Coordinates of C-alpha atoms in Angstrom, one line a residue:
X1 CA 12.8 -30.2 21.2
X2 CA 13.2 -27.9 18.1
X3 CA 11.4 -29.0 15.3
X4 CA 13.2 -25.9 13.3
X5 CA 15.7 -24.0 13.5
X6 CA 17.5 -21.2 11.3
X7 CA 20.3 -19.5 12.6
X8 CA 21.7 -16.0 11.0
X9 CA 20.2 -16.9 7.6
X10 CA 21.4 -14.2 4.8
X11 CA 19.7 -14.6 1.4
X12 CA 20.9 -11.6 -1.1
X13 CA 19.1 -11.2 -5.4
X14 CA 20.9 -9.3 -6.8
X15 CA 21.3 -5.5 -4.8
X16 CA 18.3 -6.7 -2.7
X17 CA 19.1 -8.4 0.7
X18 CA 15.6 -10.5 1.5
X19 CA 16.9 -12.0 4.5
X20 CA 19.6 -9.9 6.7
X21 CA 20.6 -12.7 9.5
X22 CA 17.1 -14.2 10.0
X23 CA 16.9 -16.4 13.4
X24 CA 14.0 -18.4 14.1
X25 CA 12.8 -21.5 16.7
X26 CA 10.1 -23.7 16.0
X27 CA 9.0 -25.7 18.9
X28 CA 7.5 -29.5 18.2
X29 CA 4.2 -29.8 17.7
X30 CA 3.2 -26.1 17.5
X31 CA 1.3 -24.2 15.5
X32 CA 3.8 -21.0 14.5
X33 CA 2.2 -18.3 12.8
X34 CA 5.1 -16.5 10.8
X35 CA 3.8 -13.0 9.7
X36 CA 5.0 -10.7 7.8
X37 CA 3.9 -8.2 4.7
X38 CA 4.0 -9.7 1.4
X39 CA 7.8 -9.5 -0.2
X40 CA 9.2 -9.6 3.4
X41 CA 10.8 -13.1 2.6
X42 CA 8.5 -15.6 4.1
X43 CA 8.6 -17.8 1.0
X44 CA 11.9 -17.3 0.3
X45 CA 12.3 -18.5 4.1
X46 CA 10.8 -21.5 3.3
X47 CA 11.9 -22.5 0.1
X48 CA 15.1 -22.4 1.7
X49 CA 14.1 -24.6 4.5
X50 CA 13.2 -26.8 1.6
X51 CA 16.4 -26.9 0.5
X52 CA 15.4 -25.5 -3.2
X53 CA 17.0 -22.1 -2.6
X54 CA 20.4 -21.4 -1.6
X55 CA 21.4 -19.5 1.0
X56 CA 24.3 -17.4 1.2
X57 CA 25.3 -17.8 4.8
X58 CA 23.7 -19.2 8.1
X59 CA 22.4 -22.8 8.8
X60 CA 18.6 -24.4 8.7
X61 CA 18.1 -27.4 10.7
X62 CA 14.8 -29.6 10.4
X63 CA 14.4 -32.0 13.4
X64 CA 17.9 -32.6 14.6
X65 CA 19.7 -32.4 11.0
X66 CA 21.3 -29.8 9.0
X67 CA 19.4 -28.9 5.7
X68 CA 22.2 -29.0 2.8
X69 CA 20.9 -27.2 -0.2
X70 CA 20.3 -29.8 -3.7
X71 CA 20.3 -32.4 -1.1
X72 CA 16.8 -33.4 0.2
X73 CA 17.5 -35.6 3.0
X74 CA 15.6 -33.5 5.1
X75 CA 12.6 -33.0 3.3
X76 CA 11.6 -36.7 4.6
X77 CA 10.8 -35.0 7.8
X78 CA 8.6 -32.0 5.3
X79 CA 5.1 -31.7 4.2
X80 CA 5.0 -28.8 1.7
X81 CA 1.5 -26.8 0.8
X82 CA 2.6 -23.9 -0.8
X83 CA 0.7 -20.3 -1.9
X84 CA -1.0 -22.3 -5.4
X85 CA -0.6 -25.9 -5.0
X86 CA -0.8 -27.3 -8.4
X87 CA -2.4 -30.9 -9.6
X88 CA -2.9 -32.5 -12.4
X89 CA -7.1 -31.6 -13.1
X90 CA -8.1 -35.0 -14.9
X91 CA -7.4 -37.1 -11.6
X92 CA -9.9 -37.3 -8.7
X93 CA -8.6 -36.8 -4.9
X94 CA -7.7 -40.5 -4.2
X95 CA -5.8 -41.1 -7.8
X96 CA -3.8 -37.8 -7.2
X97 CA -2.5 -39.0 -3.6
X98 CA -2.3 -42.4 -5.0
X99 CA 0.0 -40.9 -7.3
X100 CA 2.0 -38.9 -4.8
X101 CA 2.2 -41.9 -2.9
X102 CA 4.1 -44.2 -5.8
X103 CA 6.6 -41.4 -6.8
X104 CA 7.6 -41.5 -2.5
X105 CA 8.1 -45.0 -2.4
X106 CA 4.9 -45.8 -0.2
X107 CA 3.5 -49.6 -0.2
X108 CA 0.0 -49.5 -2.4
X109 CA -1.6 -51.0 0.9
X110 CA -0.5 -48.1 3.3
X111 CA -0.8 -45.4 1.0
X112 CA -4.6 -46.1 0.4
X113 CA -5.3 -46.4 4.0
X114 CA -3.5 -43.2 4.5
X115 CA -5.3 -42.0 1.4
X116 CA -8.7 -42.6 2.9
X117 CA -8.0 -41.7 6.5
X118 CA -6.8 -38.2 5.3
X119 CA -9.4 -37.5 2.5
X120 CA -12.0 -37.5 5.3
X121 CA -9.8 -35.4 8.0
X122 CA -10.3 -32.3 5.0
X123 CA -13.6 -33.2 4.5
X124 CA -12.9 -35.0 0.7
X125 CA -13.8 -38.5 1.7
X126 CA -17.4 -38.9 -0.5
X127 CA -15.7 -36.2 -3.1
X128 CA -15.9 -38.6 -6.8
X129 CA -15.4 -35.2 -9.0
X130 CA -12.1 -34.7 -11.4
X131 CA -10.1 -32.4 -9.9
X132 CA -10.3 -29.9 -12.5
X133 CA -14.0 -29.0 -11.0
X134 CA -12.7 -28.3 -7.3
X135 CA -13.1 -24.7 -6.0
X136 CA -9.9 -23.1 -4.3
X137 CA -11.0 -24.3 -0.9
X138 CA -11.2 -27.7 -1.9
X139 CA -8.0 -27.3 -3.8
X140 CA -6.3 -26.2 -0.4
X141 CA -7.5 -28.9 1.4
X142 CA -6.3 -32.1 -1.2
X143 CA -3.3 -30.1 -1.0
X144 CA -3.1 -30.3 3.0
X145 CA -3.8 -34.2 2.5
X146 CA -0.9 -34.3 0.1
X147 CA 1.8 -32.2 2.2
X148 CA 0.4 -34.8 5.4
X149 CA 0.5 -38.5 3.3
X150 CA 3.8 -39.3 4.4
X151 CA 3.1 -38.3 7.9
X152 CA 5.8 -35.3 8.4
X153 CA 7.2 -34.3 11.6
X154 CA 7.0 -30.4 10.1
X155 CA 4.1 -28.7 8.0
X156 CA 5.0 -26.0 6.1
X157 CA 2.4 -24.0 4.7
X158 CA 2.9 -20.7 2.1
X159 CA -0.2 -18.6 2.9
X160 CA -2.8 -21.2 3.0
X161 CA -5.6 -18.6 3.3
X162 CA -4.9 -16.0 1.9
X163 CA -7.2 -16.3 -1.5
X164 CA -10.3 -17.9 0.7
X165 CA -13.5 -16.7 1.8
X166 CA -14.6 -16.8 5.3
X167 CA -15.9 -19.9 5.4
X168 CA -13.0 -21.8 3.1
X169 CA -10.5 -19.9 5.7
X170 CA -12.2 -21.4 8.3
X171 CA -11.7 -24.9 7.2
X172 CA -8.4 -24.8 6.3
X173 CA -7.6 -23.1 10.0
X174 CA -9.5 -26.3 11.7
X175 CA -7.8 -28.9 9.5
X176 CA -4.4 -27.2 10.8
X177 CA -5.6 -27.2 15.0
X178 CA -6.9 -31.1 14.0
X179 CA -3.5 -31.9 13.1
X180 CA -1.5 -30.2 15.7
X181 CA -1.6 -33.8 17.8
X182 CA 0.2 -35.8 14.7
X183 CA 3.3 -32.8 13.3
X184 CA 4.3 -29.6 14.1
X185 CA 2.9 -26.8 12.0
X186 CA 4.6 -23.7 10.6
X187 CA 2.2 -21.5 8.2
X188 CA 3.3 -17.7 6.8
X189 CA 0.3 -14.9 6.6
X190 CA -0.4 -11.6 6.7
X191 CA -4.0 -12.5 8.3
X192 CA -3.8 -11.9 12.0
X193 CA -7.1 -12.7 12.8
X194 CA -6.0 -16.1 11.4
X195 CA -2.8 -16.5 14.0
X196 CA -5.0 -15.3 16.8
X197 CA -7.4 -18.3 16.2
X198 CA -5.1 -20.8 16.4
X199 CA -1.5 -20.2 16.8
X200 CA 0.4 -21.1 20.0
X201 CA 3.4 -19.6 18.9
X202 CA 4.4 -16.4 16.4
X203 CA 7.2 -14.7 15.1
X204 CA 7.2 -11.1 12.8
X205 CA 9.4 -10.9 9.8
X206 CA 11.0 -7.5 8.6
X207 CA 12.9 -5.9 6.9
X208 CA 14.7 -9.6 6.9
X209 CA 14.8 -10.5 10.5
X210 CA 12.5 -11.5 12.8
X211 CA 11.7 -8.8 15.2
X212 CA 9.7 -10.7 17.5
X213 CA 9.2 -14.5 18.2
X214 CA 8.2 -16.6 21.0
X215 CA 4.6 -18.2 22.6
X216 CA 1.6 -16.0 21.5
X217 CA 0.5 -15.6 25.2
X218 CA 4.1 -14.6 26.3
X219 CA 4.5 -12.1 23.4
X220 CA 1.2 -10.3 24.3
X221 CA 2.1 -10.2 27.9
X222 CA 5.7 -8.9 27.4
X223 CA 4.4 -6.3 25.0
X224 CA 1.0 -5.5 27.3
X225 CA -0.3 -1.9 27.0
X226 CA -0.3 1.2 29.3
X227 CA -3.1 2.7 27.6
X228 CA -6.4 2.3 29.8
X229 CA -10.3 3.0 28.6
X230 CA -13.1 4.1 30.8
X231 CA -16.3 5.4 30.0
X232 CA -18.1 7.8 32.2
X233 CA -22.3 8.2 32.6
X234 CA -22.1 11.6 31.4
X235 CA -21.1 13.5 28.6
X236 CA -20.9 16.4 30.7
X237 CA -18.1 15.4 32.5
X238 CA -16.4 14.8 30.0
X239 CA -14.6 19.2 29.9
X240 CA -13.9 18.7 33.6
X241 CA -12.0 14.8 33.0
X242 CA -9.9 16.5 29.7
X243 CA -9.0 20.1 32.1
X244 CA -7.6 17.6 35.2
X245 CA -6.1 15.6 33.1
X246 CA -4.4 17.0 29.9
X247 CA -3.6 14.0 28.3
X248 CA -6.3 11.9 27.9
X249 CA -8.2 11.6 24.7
X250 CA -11.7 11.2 23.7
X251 CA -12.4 8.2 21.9
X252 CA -16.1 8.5 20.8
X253 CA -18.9 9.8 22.9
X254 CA -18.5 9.3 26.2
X255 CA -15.2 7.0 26.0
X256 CA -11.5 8.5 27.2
X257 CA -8.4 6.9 26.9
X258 CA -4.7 7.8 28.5
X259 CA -1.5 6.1 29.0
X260 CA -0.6 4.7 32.7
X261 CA 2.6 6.9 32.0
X262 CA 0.8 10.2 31.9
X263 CA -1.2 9.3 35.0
X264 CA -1.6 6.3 37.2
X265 CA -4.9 4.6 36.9
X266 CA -5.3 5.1 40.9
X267 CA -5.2 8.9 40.5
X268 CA -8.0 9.1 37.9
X269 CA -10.5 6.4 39.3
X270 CA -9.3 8.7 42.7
X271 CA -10.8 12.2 40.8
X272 CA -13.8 10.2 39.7
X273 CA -15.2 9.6 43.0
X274 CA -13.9 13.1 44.6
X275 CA -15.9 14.3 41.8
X276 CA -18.2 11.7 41.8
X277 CA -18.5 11.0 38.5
X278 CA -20.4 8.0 37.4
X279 CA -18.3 5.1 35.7
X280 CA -19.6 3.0 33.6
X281 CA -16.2 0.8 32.3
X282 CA -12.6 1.1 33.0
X283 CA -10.4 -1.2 31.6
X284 CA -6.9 -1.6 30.4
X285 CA -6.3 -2.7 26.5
X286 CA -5.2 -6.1 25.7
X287 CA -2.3 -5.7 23.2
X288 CA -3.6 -6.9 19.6
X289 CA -1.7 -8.4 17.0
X290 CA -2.7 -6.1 14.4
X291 CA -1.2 -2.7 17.2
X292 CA 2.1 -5.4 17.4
X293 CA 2.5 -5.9 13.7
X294 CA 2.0 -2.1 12.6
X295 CA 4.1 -0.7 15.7
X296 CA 7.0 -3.8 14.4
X297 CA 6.8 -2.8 10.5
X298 CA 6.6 0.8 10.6
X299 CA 10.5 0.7 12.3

């Protein structure tokens, strides 16, 4: 099942079109990485999945139902973190959810269980400081426990790691693969390494459409490289490698690369041991996020 999905969404301010017929597919309980630079609409994506923007054409559904805009009867399904989640500082961490917890309508019983249960998943169970004291990680994580108290089928998360250190990032990235098993996750970045850690699905956003979407293995295999690396034992070799075969290009020392479309890989490992030059690797290069995100946004 699909716990999201936008079909042919246009959004228009003023003379600038932010989203130009945006389709995307969320798949339950995944964790989809939707990249794109900063300004290519990802918030504005999601703000209208939250029903607080308006879109000017196209349909958002949210597990089954249509998402109507002033209407929030899909936002029961929704757990919302976004870029700068704000609280008020003179609560601790179980008042504030305690809080959040009244305004939704949850019993005082099942909303401290919850409370408790969810403070310790982000690492804030023994945490008895004001919230006015927390550091940004911290922050990020009450805020994770708040978007997950009313146990959502979809997590929606607005760059959760973007303003983190390494360590902070790290947290927040294992909180989201924890709760994979309980909703489905859908968080915007521009960090790849981030996506590569834990997504199982992605999809790139430009220039208002998504350019490419589907499971992370699948888009790496469908978009594989024909560029393969060897490295050879001698340096000298390296005139006679370049003259057979024009198009290859050194790398670094002794390290060549060439495309499988200038030369098969058979025909050059075949001239290495006519000529018997030593081989120390040959390998062909795993497509990368980072080579699939520059070749999508430089279109």
């Amino acid at each position: 099942m699909d716990m999201l999905r936008i079909t042919d969404l246009h959004k228009r301010f003023g003379d600038k079109e932010v989203l130009c017929g945006l389709n995307l597919t969320v798949p339950e309980h995944s964790i989809y990485g939707f990249i794109g630079k900063n300004g290519a609409g990802k918030t504005t994506t999601m703000k209208t999945v939250l029903g607080l923007l308006k879109a000017d054409s196209g349909e958002i559904f949210v597990n089954g139902e249509k998402v109507v805009y002033g209407q929030t009867a899909t936002n029961q399904y929704i757990g919302y973190l976004p870029d700068v989640p704000a609280f008020y500082p003179f609560m601790t961490a179980p008042e504030y959810l305690r809080f959040c917890g009244e305004i939704t309508g949850m019993k005082i019983a099942e909303c401290e269980a919850r409370s408790k249960e969810l403070l310790e998943l982000v690492g804030l169970g023994d945490e008895k400081h004001r919230i006015k004291g927390f550091s940004r990680g911290m922050k990020q994580r009450l805020g994770i426990a708040q978007a997950l108290l009313n146990s959502p089928k979809l997590l929606i998360c607005d760059e959760p790691t973007s303003a983190l250190d390494p360590v902070g990032r790290k947290e927040i990235l294992d909180i989201l693969l924890t709760v994979r098993e309980q909703t489905t996750v859908l968080f915007s970045t521009h960090i790849l390494s981030d996506v590569e850690r834990i997504c199982t699905d992605v999809a790139f956003l430009n220039n208002g459409v998504v350019e490419i979407q589907g499971k992370l293995s699948d888009v790496k295999t469908k978009y594989r490289s024909e560029e393969y690396l060897l490295e050879i034992d001698s340096e000298a070799d390296l005139p006679k490698l370049m003259q057979a075969f024009p198009g290859m290009e050194q790398r670094s020392g002794k390290h060549l690369a060439f495309r499988e479309g200038e030369r098969s890989a058979f025909e050059v490992l075949r001239f290495l041991s006519d000529e018997k030059i030593g081989l120390l690797k040959f390998e062909r290069m795993e497509p990368t996020l980072e080579s699939l995100f520059v070749e999508v946004t430089q279109k």
